[in-house]
């Protein structure tokens, strides 16, 4: 940093009262049962994250993790599987003393989700190894890392075998997608509510565990300069992009029956949308925040078939080149039928019909096998009322605020300045805050599951979806899924892997005199 720059910025350094003090959590002794404890999610995310939390000394001395899955194996063999998963997928080196500390908390139950005896064995294990918390209760966390079709069986057995409320201090963590549509989500909530109270249910969406996603609320409501502009008077439109360069990897069975809306839109995209559009909550507490989000979902303009045909875009990828590598089409992926009509791309124009946003379009898009991996929200401001300055550019660039979630975690403000020289020329530049480079060495970025698992252990539901939230998100997307499943399909595949999606998605903005940021 030059001396001059240092002089200017030093005036803004945090005052001593803003010193960041590492938070210490008092996590009570717990037992976590992972249904699907040998599966993909467990091996890639959960077990490495739990190891990391243990290594960072965030877990209490007394905790146990029980993997529950159908294959036969002993506790010792499960420990070996966990060790290999941490080595393969984790970010931490397995240092022996840490591993020894973690290793002795791991157990395994081999069982079937629909077999009562398996739950009896589990129950016995829970009795043997769980320790009481300060309230004299045993805390038991059930993580359901299993395909949705197994959920009803698991809940019914937990209830029947008396392993839930009134017996243990429980929490249950459920992966997305929660149901296949609003009706199945309601039914699933009904089944869960027979065994667990709503305050015990943690519906996980790993996007809410991302630092930059959490930062949206801080950015909006901890600064005074943006919120006065955050409305229809100053904002022309908003774009939300969740683009992936990856294909479906080894999840053909799940993906082909789900498709892009259930996989990404109903949860990740809707969460991003509500964080950008919601009103300030009356406090930073789970229900206050979740209720404001629900109001957003409820004010999204209802979509009839005409609207859906005009303002939504469905796509499926063809073969192509992604990052220099030839990749097959969706229909050529292993275990995908060669006439599959499952969409891998979604774009749409939504309106939020409330006082703040009336008339402001929100353009949303997400897809697999796009040109690159990028998740961002861009707020496009209106042009100033007069064009005072002559410019050599034909196009006057409006101010754009970019909240970049990944791959770079940054906030970028696109503004116009005078180009140095004797003329009066406008020149576009970026003001940028980049988490990694600006806070280099000062911070640890918790991985999404790290933050979310700790929140669950602490009993904080802020970053988890509520029952009403889930139902209202489904209410938004259900008509689109239905229309897409019923109506005659566009010719699929309709976009090349490595591109930015179907032509119709470009036209969606072009027809409004706008364009996607890329
Ligand atoms: C998951 C989806 O929820 O999110 C996957 O099921 C997708 O299909 C993934 O690849 C994307 O997450 P991220 O964190 O890589 O953006």
Coordinates of C-alpha atoms and ligand atoms in Angstrom, one line a residue:
X1 CA 0.0 0.0 0.0
X2 CA 1.4 3.4 -0.9
X3 CA 2.0 5.8 2.0
X4 CA -0.8 8.2 0.7
X5 CA -3.3 5.4 0.5
X6 CA -2.3 4.2 4.0
X7 CA -2.8 7.7 5.3
X8 CA -6.3 7.9 3.9
X9 CA -7.5 4.5 4.9
X10 CA -6.0 4.6 8.4
X11 CA -8.7 7.0 9.5
X12 CA -11.2 4.3 9.0
X13 CA -9.7 1.5 10.9
X14 CA -12.0 -0.1 13.4
X15 CA -12.0 1.6 16.8
X16 CA -11.0 -0.5 19.8
X17 CA -14.6 -1.0 20.6
X18 CA -15.0 -2.9 17.3
X19 CA -12.2 -5.4 18.0
X20 CA -13.2 -8.8 16.7
X21 CA -13.1 -11.2 19.6
X22 CA -13.3 -14.9 18.8
X23 CA -16.6 -16.2 20.0
X24 CA -16.6 -19.1 22.4
X25 CA -19.5 -21.5 22.4
X26 CA -20.6 -23.6 25.2
X27 CA -21.7 -26.7 23.4
X28 CA -23.4 -29.3 25.5
X29 CA -22.5 -33.0 25.3
X30 CA -24.3 -34.6 22.4
X31 CA -24.7 -37.7 20.3
X32 CA -25.1 -37.3 16.6
X33 CA -26.7 -40.1 14.6
X34 CA -26.0 -39.9 10.9
X35 CA -28.6 -41.9 8.9
X36 CA -26.7 -42.6 5.7
X37 CA -23.4 -42.4 7.6
X38 CA -21.4 -44.0 4.8
X39 CA -23.0 -42.1 1.9
X40 CA -21.6 -39.5 -0.4
X41 CA -22.7 -36.5 1.7
X42 CA -21.4 -38.0 4.9
X43 CA -18.0 -38.8 3.4
X44 CA -17.5 -35.6 1.4
X45 CA -18.9 -33.0 3.8
X46 CA -20.2 -34.1 7.2
X47 CA -17.5 -36.3 8.6
X48 CA -14.6 -34.0 7.4
X49 CA -16.5 -31.1 8.9
X50 CA -17.0 -32.8 12.2
X51 CA -13.3 -33.7 12.3
X52 CA -12.5 -30.1 11.6
X53 CA -14.7 -28.8 14.4
X54 CA -13.1 -31.3 16.8
X55 CA -9.6 -30.3 15.7
X56 CA -10.5 -26.6 16.2
X57 CA -11.7 -27.6 19.7
X58 CA -15.2 -26.4 19.0
X59 CA -16.8 -29.7 20.2
X60 CA -17.3 -30.6 23.9
X61 CA -15.2 -33.4 25.5
X62 CA -18.2 -35.6 25.6
X63 CA -19.7 -36.3 22.2
X64 CA -20.4 -39.3 20.1
X65 CA -21.1 -39.8 16.4
X66 CA -23.0 -42.9 15.3
X67 CA -23.0 -43.8 11.6
X68 CA -26.2 -45.7 10.7
X69 CA -26.3 -47.5 7.3
X70 CA -27.2 -50.8 5.7
X71 CA -23.8 -52.3 5.0
X72 CA -22.3 -54.6 7.6
X73 CA -19.2 -53.2 9.4
X74 CA -17.8 -52.9 12.9
X75 CA -17.0 -49.7 14.8
X76 CA -13.4 -50.2 13.9
X77 CA -14.1 -50.6 10.2
X78 CA -16.3 -47.5 10.3
X79 CA -13.5 -45.5 11.9
X80 CA -11.3 -46.6 9.0
X81 CA -13.9 -45.4 6.5
X82 CA -14.1 -42.0 8.3
X83 CA -10.4 -41.6 8.3
X84 CA -10.1 -42.3 4.6
X85 CA -13.0 -39.8 3.9
X86 CA -11.2 -37.1 5.9
X87 CA -8.0 -37.7 4.0
X88 CA -9.7 -37.7 0.6
X89 CA -12.2 -34.9 1.0
X90 CA -11.2 -32.9 4.1
X91 CA -9.1 -29.8 4.2
X92 CA -7.2 -30.8 7.3
X93 CA -4.2 -33.0 7.7
X94 CA -4.9 -35.9 9.9
X95 CA -2.5 -35.3 12.7
X96 CA -2.3 -38.3 15.0
X97 CA -3.3 -36.7 18.2
X98 CA -6.3 -35.0 16.6
X99 CA -7.4 -38.2 14.9
X100 CA -7.0 -40.1 18.2
X101 CA -9.2 -37.6 19.9
X102 CA -11.9 -37.8 17.2
X103 CA -11.6 -41.5 16.5
X104 CA -12.7 -42.7 19.9
X105 CA -16.1 -40.8 19.6
X106 CA -17.1 -42.8 16.5
X107 CA -19.5 -45.8 16.4
X108 CA -21.5 -47.7 13.8
X109 CA -24.9 -49.4 13.6
X110 CA -25.6 -51.5 10.6
X111 CA -29.4 -51.4 10.0
X112 CA -32.2 -50.9 7.6
X113 CA -34.4 -47.8 7.7
X114 CA -37.6 -49.9 7.7
X115 CA -36.5 -52.5 10.3
X116 CA -37.6 -52.1 13.9
X117 CA -34.8 -54.2 15.3
X118 CA -32.2 -51.8 13.8
X119 CA -33.8 -49.0 15.8
X120 CA -33.8 -51.0 18.9
X121 CA -30.1 -51.6 18.5
X122 CA -29.6 -47.9 17.9
X123 CA -31.7 -47.0 21.0
X124 CA -29.6 -49.3 23.1
X125 CA -26.4 -47.7 21.8
X126 CA -27.8 -44.3 22.6
X127 CA -28.5 -45.3 26.1
X128 CA -25.0 -46.7 26.5
X129 CA -22.9 -43.9 25.2
X130 CA -24.9 -40.6 25.5
X131 CA -24.1 -38.3 28.3
X132 CA -26.5 -35.9 30.0
X133 CA -26.4 -32.1 29.5
X134 CA -26.8 -29.5 32.2
X135 CA -30.5 -29.9 32.2
X136 CA -30.1 -33.6 32.9
X137 CA -31.3 -34.6 29.4
X138 CA -29.4 -36.5 26.7
X139 CA -29.0 -34.4 23.5
X140 CA -29.5 -36.5 20.4
X141 CA -29.1 -35.0 17.0
X142 CA -30.4 -37.0 14.0
X143 CA -28.8 -36.1 10.7
X144 CA -30.8 -37.5 7.8
X145 CA -28.3 -37.7 5.0
X146 CA -30.5 -40.0 3.0
X147 CA -32.6 -39.8 -0.2
X148 CA -36.0 -38.3 0.6
X149 CA -37.9 -41.5 0.0
X150 CA -36.5 -43.0 3.2
X151 CA -37.6 -40.1 5.4
X152 CA -41.1 -41.3 6.3
X153 CA -39.8 -44.7 7.4
X154 CA -37.1 -43.2 9.6
X155 CA -39.5 -40.7 11.3
X156 CA -42.1 -43.4 11.9
X157 CA -39.6 -45.7 13.5
X158 CA -38.0 -43.0 15.7
X159 CA -41.4 -42.2 17.0
X160 CA -42.5 -45.8 17.5
X161 CA -39.3 -46.8 19.2
X162 CA -39.6 -43.7 21.5
X163 CA -36.4 -42.1 20.5
X164 CA -37.7 -38.5 20.1
X165 CA -39.3 -35.8 22.1
X166 CA -39.9 -36.2 25.8
X167 CA -37.2 -38.9 25.9
X168 CA -34.2 -37.0 24.5
X169 CA -33.4 -33.3 23.9
X170 CA -33.6 -33.7 20.2
X171 CA -32.7 -31.9 17.0
X172 CA -33.2 -33.3 13.5
X173 CA -31.4 -32.1 10.4
X174 CA -32.9 -32.7 7.0
X175 CA -31.3 -32.1 3.7
X176 CA -32.9 -30.5 0.7
X177 CA -35.0 -30.9 -1.4
X178 CA -37.6 -31.0 1.3
X179 CA -40.5 -32.8 -0.5
X180 CA -41.1 -32.9 -4.2
X181 CA -43.7 -30.1 -4.2
X182 CA -45.8 -28.2 -1.7
X183 CA -48.2 -31.1 -1.0
X184 CA -45.4 -33.6 -0.3
X185 CA -43.6 -31.0 1.8
X186 CA -46.8 -30.5 3.9
X187 CA -47.1 -34.3 4.3
X188 CA -43.5 -34.6 5.3
X189 CA -43.9 -31.8 7.8
X190 CA -47.0 -33.6 9.2
X191 CA -45.0 -36.8 9.7
X192 CA -42.1 -35.0 11.3
X193 CA -44.4 -33.1 13.6
X194 CA -45.7 -36.3 15.1
X195 CA -42.2 -37.0 16.5
X196 CA -40.5 -33.6 16.7
X197 CA -41.5 -30.0 17.6
X198 CA -40.8 -27.3 15.0
X199 CA -38.0 -25.8 17.2
X200 CA -36.3 -29.2 16.9
X201 CA -36.3 -29.3 13.1
X202 CA -33.4 -28.0 11.1
X203 CA -34.0 -27.9 7.3
X204 CA -30.6 -27.4 6.0
X205 CA -29.6 -25.3 2.9
X206 CA -25.9 -25.1 2.7
X207 CA -26.1 -21.7 0.8
X208 CA -27.2 -20.1 4.0
X209 CA -23.9 -21.3 5.6
X210 CA -21.8 -19.4 3.0
X211 CA -20.1 -16.3 4.5
X212 CA -21.1 -14.0 1.6
X213 CA -24.7 -15.1 1.7
X214 CA -24.9 -14.3 5.4
X215 CA -23.2 -11.0 4.6
X216 CA -26.1 -9.8 2.5
X217 CA -28.1 -8.9 5.6
X218 CA -25.0 -7.3 7.3
X219 CA -24.3 -5.3 4.2
X220 CA -27.9 -4.1 3.8
X221 CA -28.8 -3.4 7.4
X222 CA -25.4 -2.5 9.1
X223 CA -24.8 0.4 6.6
X224 CA -26.9 3.5 6.3
X225 CA -26.0 4.4 2.7
X226 CA -27.6 1.5 0.7
X227 CA -31.0 0.9 2.2
X228 CA -32.4 4.3 1.2
X229 CA -31.6 3.3 -2.4
X230 CA -32.8 -0.3 -2.1
X231 CA -36.2 0.1 -3.8
X232 CA -38.1 0.7 -7.0
X233 CA -37.2 4.4 -7.2
X234 CA -33.4 3.8 -7.7
X235 CA -33.1 0.2 -8.8
X236 CA -33.8 -0.7 -12.4
X237 CA -33.6 -4.5 -12.0
X238 CA -31.8 -7.3 -10.1
X239 CA -30.0 -10.3 -11.5
X240 CA -29.3 -13.5 -9.6
X241 CA -27.0 -16.1 -11.2
X242 CA -26.1 -19.5 -9.8
X243 CA -24.0 -21.0 -12.6
X244 CA -22.2 -24.2 -12.4
X245 CA -19.6 -25.6 -14.8
X246 CA -20.0 -29.1 -13.3
X247 CA -22.5 -31.6 -14.7
X248 CA -24.5 -34.0 -12.5
X249 CA -21.4 -36.0 -11.4
X250 CA -22.5 -39.3 -9.9
X251 CA -26.0 -38.3 -8.9
X252 CA -27.9 -39.4 -12.0
X253 CA -30.7 -41.1 -10.1
X254 CA -31.5 -38.2 -7.9
X255 CA -31.0 -35.5 -10.5
X256 CA -33.1 -37.1 -13.2
X257 CA -36.1 -37.3 -11.0
X258 CA -35.5 -33.8 -9.5
X259 CA -34.3 -31.4 -12.2
X260 CA -33.0 -28.0 -11.8
X261 CA -35.9 -26.3 -10.0
X262 CA -36.1 -28.8 -7.2
X263 CA -32.3 -29.1 -6.9
X264 CA -31.4 -25.4 -6.9
X265 CA -34.3 -22.9 -7.5
X266 CA -36.7 -23.9 -4.7
X267 CA -34.0 -23.6 -2.1
X268 CA -30.7 -21.8 -3.0
X269 CA -32.1 -19.3 -5.5
X270 CA -35.2 -18.5 -3.4
X271 CA -33.0 -17.9 -0.4
X272 CA -30.8 -15.5 -2.2
X273 CA -33.8 -13.7 -3.6
X274 CA -35.4 -13.3 -0.2
X275 CA -32.2 -12.0 1.4
X276 CA -31.9 -9.3 -1.2
X277 CA -35.6 -8.4 -1.3
X278 CA -36.8 -8.7 2.4
X279 CA -37.7 -5.9 4.7
X280 CA -35.5 -5.2 7.7
X281 CA -36.3 -7.7 10.5
X282 CA -37.2 -6.3 13.9
X283 CA -34.3 -8.1 15.4
X284 CA -31.6 -10.6 14.4
X285 CA -33.4 -13.6 15.6
X286 CA -34.5 -16.7 13.7
X287 CA -38.2 -16.1 13.6
X288 CA -38.0 -12.4 12.8
X289 CA -35.7 -13.1 9.8
X290 CA -37.5 -16.1 8.6
X291 CA -40.9 -14.4 8.7
X292 CA -39.6 -11.5 6.6
X293 CA -38.4 -14.0 4.0
X294 CA -41.8 -15.6 3.9
X295 CA -43.4 -12.3 3.2
X296 CA -41.2 -12.0 0.1
X297 CA -42.2 -15.5 -1.2
X298 CA -45.8 -14.6 -0.6
X299 CA -45.6 -11.4 -2.7
X300 CA -43.9 -12.9 -5.7
X301 CA -46.4 -12.4 -8.5
X302 CA -48.4 -15.6 -9.1
X303 CA -47.6 -17.2 -12.4
X304 CA -50.2 -18.6 -14.8
X305 CA -49.4 -20.7 -17.8
X306 CA -49.1 -17.7 -20.2
X307 CA -46.7 -16.0 -17.8
X308 CA -44.7 -19.2 -17.4
X309 CA -44.5 -19.7 -21.2
X310 CA -43.4 -16.1 -21.7
X311 CA -41.1 -15.4 -18.8
X312 CA -39.4 -18.7 -17.9
X313 CA -36.8 -20.6 -19.8
X314 CA -36.1 -24.3 -19.5
X315 CA -32.9 -25.9 -20.8
X316 CA -30.9 -29.1 -21.0
X317 CA -27.2 -29.3 -21.9
X318 CA -25.8 -30.8 -25.0
X319 CA -22.2 -32.0 -25.3
X320 CA -19.6 -29.3 -25.5
X321 CA -16.3 -28.0 -24.1
X322 CA -16.1 -26.8 -20.5
X323 CA -12.8 -25.3 -19.3
X324 CA -11.0 -26.9 -22.3
X325 CA -12.4 -30.3 -21.7
X326 CA -14.9 -32.2 -23.9
X327 CA -18.0 -33.2 -21.9
X328 CA -21.0 -35.4 -22.9
X329 CA -24.5 -34.1 -23.2
X330 CA -26.9 -34.6 -20.2
X331 CA -28.6 -37.5 -22.1
X332 CA -25.2 -39.2 -22.6
X333 CA -24.4 -39.1 -18.8
X334 CA -24.2 -42.5 -17.1
X335 CA -27.6 -43.8 -16.0
X336 CA -29.6 -41.0 -17.7
X337 CA -32.2 -42.2 -20.2
X338 CA -31.4 -41.0 -23.7
X339 CA -34.8 -39.3 -24.1
X340 CA -34.8 -37.7 -20.6
X341 CA -36.7 -34.4 -20.5
X342 CA -35.2 -33.3 -17.2
X343 CA -34.2 -29.6 -17.2
X344 CA -30.7 -28.7 -16.2
X345 CA -31.2 -24.9 -16.8
X346 CA -33.7 -22.4 -15.5
X347 CA -34.1 -18.7 -16.2
X348 CA -37.0 -16.5 -15.3
X349 CA -38.3 -13.0 -14.7
X350 CA -40.0 -12.6 -11.3
X351 CA -41.9 -9.7 -9.9
X352 CA -42.3 -9.0 -6.2
X353 CA -45.6 -7.1 -5.9
X354 CA -45.0 -5.1 -2.8
X355 CA -44.5 -1.4 -2.0
X356 CA -40.7 -1.6 -2.2
X357 CA -40.3 -3.6 -5.4
X358 CA -43.4 -2.9 -7.5
X359 CA -42.4 -3.0 -11.2
X360 CA -38.7 -4.0 -10.6
X361 CA -37.9 -7.2 -12.5
X362 CA -35.8 -9.9 -10.8
X363 CA -34.0 -12.0 -13.4
X364 CA -33.0 -15.4 -12.1
X365 CA -30.9 -18.1 -13.8
X366 CA -29.1 -21.2 -12.8
X367 CA -27.8 -24.2 -14.7
X368 CA -25.3 -27.0 -14.9
X369 CA -22.4 -27.2 -17.4
X370 CA -22.4 -23.4 -18.0
X371 CA -19.3 -21.5 -19.0
X372 CA -18.0 -21.1 -15.5
X373 CA -18.9 -21.5 -11.8
X374 CA -20.2 -18.2 -10.5
X375 CA -22.8 -17.2 -8.0
X376 CA -23.7 -13.6 -7.7
X377 CA -26.4 -11.0 -7.2
X378 CA -26.2 -7.8 -9.1
X379 CA -28.2 -4.8 -8.4
X380 CA -28.6 -2.6 -11.4
X381 CA -29.3 1.0 -10.6
X382 CA -31.3 3.5 -12.8
X383 CA -29.4 6.0 -14.9
X384 CA -29.0 9.5 -13.5
X385 CA -31.9 11.8 -14.6
X386 CA -29.7 13.9 -17.0
X387 CA -26.8 13.0 -19.1
X388 CA -24.5 16.0 -18.2
X389 CA -21.2 14.7 -19.4
X390 CA -20.2 14.0 -23.0
X391 CA -18.8 10.6 -23.3
X392 CA -16.9 8.8 -25.9
X393 CA -18.8 5.6 -25.0
X394 CA -22.1 5.1 -26.8
X395 CA -23.4 3.3 -23.8
X396 CA -23.6 5.0 -20.5
X397 CA -23.0 2.3 -18.0
X398 CA -25.3 2.4 -15.0
X399 CA -24.1 1.8 -11.4
X400 CA -24.1 -1.9 -10.6
X401 CA -23.5 -3.3 -7.1
X402 CA -22.3 -6.9 -7.3
X403 CA -22.5 -9.2 -4.3
X404 CA -20.3 -12.0 -5.4
X405 CA -20.7 -15.3 -3.5
X406 CA -18.3 -17.5 -5.5
X407 CA -15.7 -18.2 -6.8
X408 CA -14.5 -14.8 -5.4
X409 CA -16.2 -13.6 -2.2
X410 CA -16.4 -9.9 -2.9
X411 CA -18.6 -6.8 -3.0
X412 CA -18.0 -4.7 -6.1
X413 CA -19.5 -1.3 -6.9
X414 CA -19.4 -0.3 -10.5
X415 CA -19.2 3.5 -10.8
X416 CA -18.3 6.2 -13.4
X417 CA -15.4 8.6 -12.8
X418 CA -13.8 11.4 -14.8
X419 CA -11.1 10.0 -17.0
X420 CA -7.9 11.9 -16.2
X421 CA -7.0 14.4 -18.9
X422 CA -8.1 17.7 -20.4
X423 CA -11.4 16.4 -21.8
X424 CA -14.5 15.6 -19.9
X425 CA -14.9 12.0 -20.4
X426 CA -16.6 9.5 -18.2
X427 CA -14.8 6.3 -17.4
X428 CA -16.2 3.2 -15.6
X429 CA -14.3 1.8 -12.7
X430 CA -14.9 -0.7 -9.9
X431 CA -14.6 -0.2 -6.1
X432 CA -14.0 -3.5 -4.6
X433 CA -13.9 -5.2 -1.3
X434 CA -12.5 -8.7 -1.5
X435 CA -12.8 -11.0 1.5
X436 CA -9.8 -13.0 0.8
X437 CA -7.3 -10.4 -0.3
X438 CA -8.5 -7.5 2.0
X439 CA -8.7 -9.6 5.1
X440 CA -5.8 -11.9 4.2
X441 CA -4.3 -13.7 7.2
X442 CA -6.8 -12.1 9.5
X443 CA -9.8 -14.5 9.2
X444 CA -10.8 -18.1 8.9
X445 CA -13.6 -18.7 6.5
X446 CA -15.8 -21.4 8.0
X447 CA -17.1 -23.9 5.4
X448 CA -20.9 -23.8 5.1
X449 CA -21.4 -27.1 7.0
X450 CA -19.1 -26.0 9.7
X451 CA -21.2 -23.0 10.5
X452 CA -24.5 -24.8 10.1
X453 CA -23.6 -27.8 12.2
X454 CA -22.4 -25.5 15.0
X455 CA -25.6 -23.5 14.8
X456 CA -27.6 -26.7 15.2
X457 CA -25.5 -27.8 18.2
X458 CA -26.1 -24.4 19.7
X459 CA -29.8 -24.5 18.9
X460 CA -29.9 -21.5 16.6
X461 CA -32.4 -21.9 13.7
X462 CA -31.7 -18.6 12.0
X463 CA -29.9 -20.2 9.0
X464 CA -32.4 -23.0 8.6
X465 CA -35.7 -22.9 6.7
X466 CA -39.0 -23.0 8.7
X467 CA -42.0 -25.1 7.8
X468 CA -43.9 -22.1 6.5
X469 CA -40.9 -20.9 4.5
X470 CA -40.5 -24.3 2.8
X471 CA -44.2 -24.4 1.9
X472 CA -44.2 -20.9 0.5
X473 CA -41.1 -21.5 -1.6
X474 CA -42.8 -24.5 -3.1
X475 CA -45.9 -22.4 -3.8
X476 CA -43.8 -20.1 -6.0
X477 CA -42.1 -22.9 -8.1
X478 CA -44.9 -25.6 -8.2
X479 CA -46.8 -23.9 -11.1
X480 CA -43.6 -23.7 -13.1
X481 CA -42.6 -27.4 -12.5
X482 CA -46.2 -28.4 -13.4
X483 CA -46.3 -26.4 -16.6
X484 CA -42.9 -27.6 -17.7
X485 CA -43.9 -31.2 -17.0
X486 CA -47.2 -31.0 -18.8
X487 CA -46.6 -28.8 -21.8
X488 CA -44.9 -29.6 -25.0
X489 CA -41.2 -29.4 -24.5
X490 CA -38.7 -27.2 -26.3
X491 CA -36.3 -29.2 -28.5
X492 CA -33.8 -30.7 -26.0
X493 CA -30.9 -30.4 -25.6
X494 CA -31.0 -26.7 -26.3
X495 CA -27.7 -25.3 -25.0
X496 CA -24.2 -26.3 -25.4
X497 CA -22.1 -27.3 -22.4
X498 CA -19.7 -24.5 -21.8
X499 CA -22.1 -21.8 -23.0
X500 CA -24.3 -19.4 -21.0
X501 CA -27.5 -21.3 -21.6
X502 CA -30.3 -21.3 -24.2
X503 CA -30.9 -18.4 -26.6
X504 CA -34.3 -17.8 -25.1
X505 CA -32.6 -16.8 -21.8
X506 CA -30.8 -14.0 -23.6
X507 CA -33.9 -12.9 -25.3
X508 CA -35.7 -12.7 -22.0
X509 CA -33.7 -9.7 -21.1
X510 CA -33.1 -8.4 -24.6
X511 CA -36.9 -8.0 -25.0
X512 CA -36.8 -5.7 -22.0
X513 CA -33.9 -3.7 -23.4
X514 CA -31.5 -5.3 -20.9
X515 CA -28.7 -7.9 -20.9
X516 CA -27.2 -10.5 -18.5
X517 CA -24.0 -9.2 -16.9
X518 CA -22.2 -12.1 -18.8
Ligands
LIG1 C1 -26.4 -28.6 -4.2 C2 -27.0 -29.2 -5.5 O1 -27.4 -28.3 -3.3 O2 -25.7 -27.5 -4.6 C3 -25.9 -29.5 -6.5 O3 -27.7 -30.4 -5.1 C4 -25.1 -28.3 -6.7 O4 -26.5 -30.0 -7.7 C5 -24.6 -27.7 -5.4 O5 -24.0 -28.8 -7.5 C6 -23.9 -26.4 -5.7 O6 -23.4 -25.9 -4.5 P1 -22.1 -25.0 -4.5 O7 -21.9 -24.7 -3.1 O8 -21.0 -25.7 -5.2 O9 -22.6 -23.7 -5.3

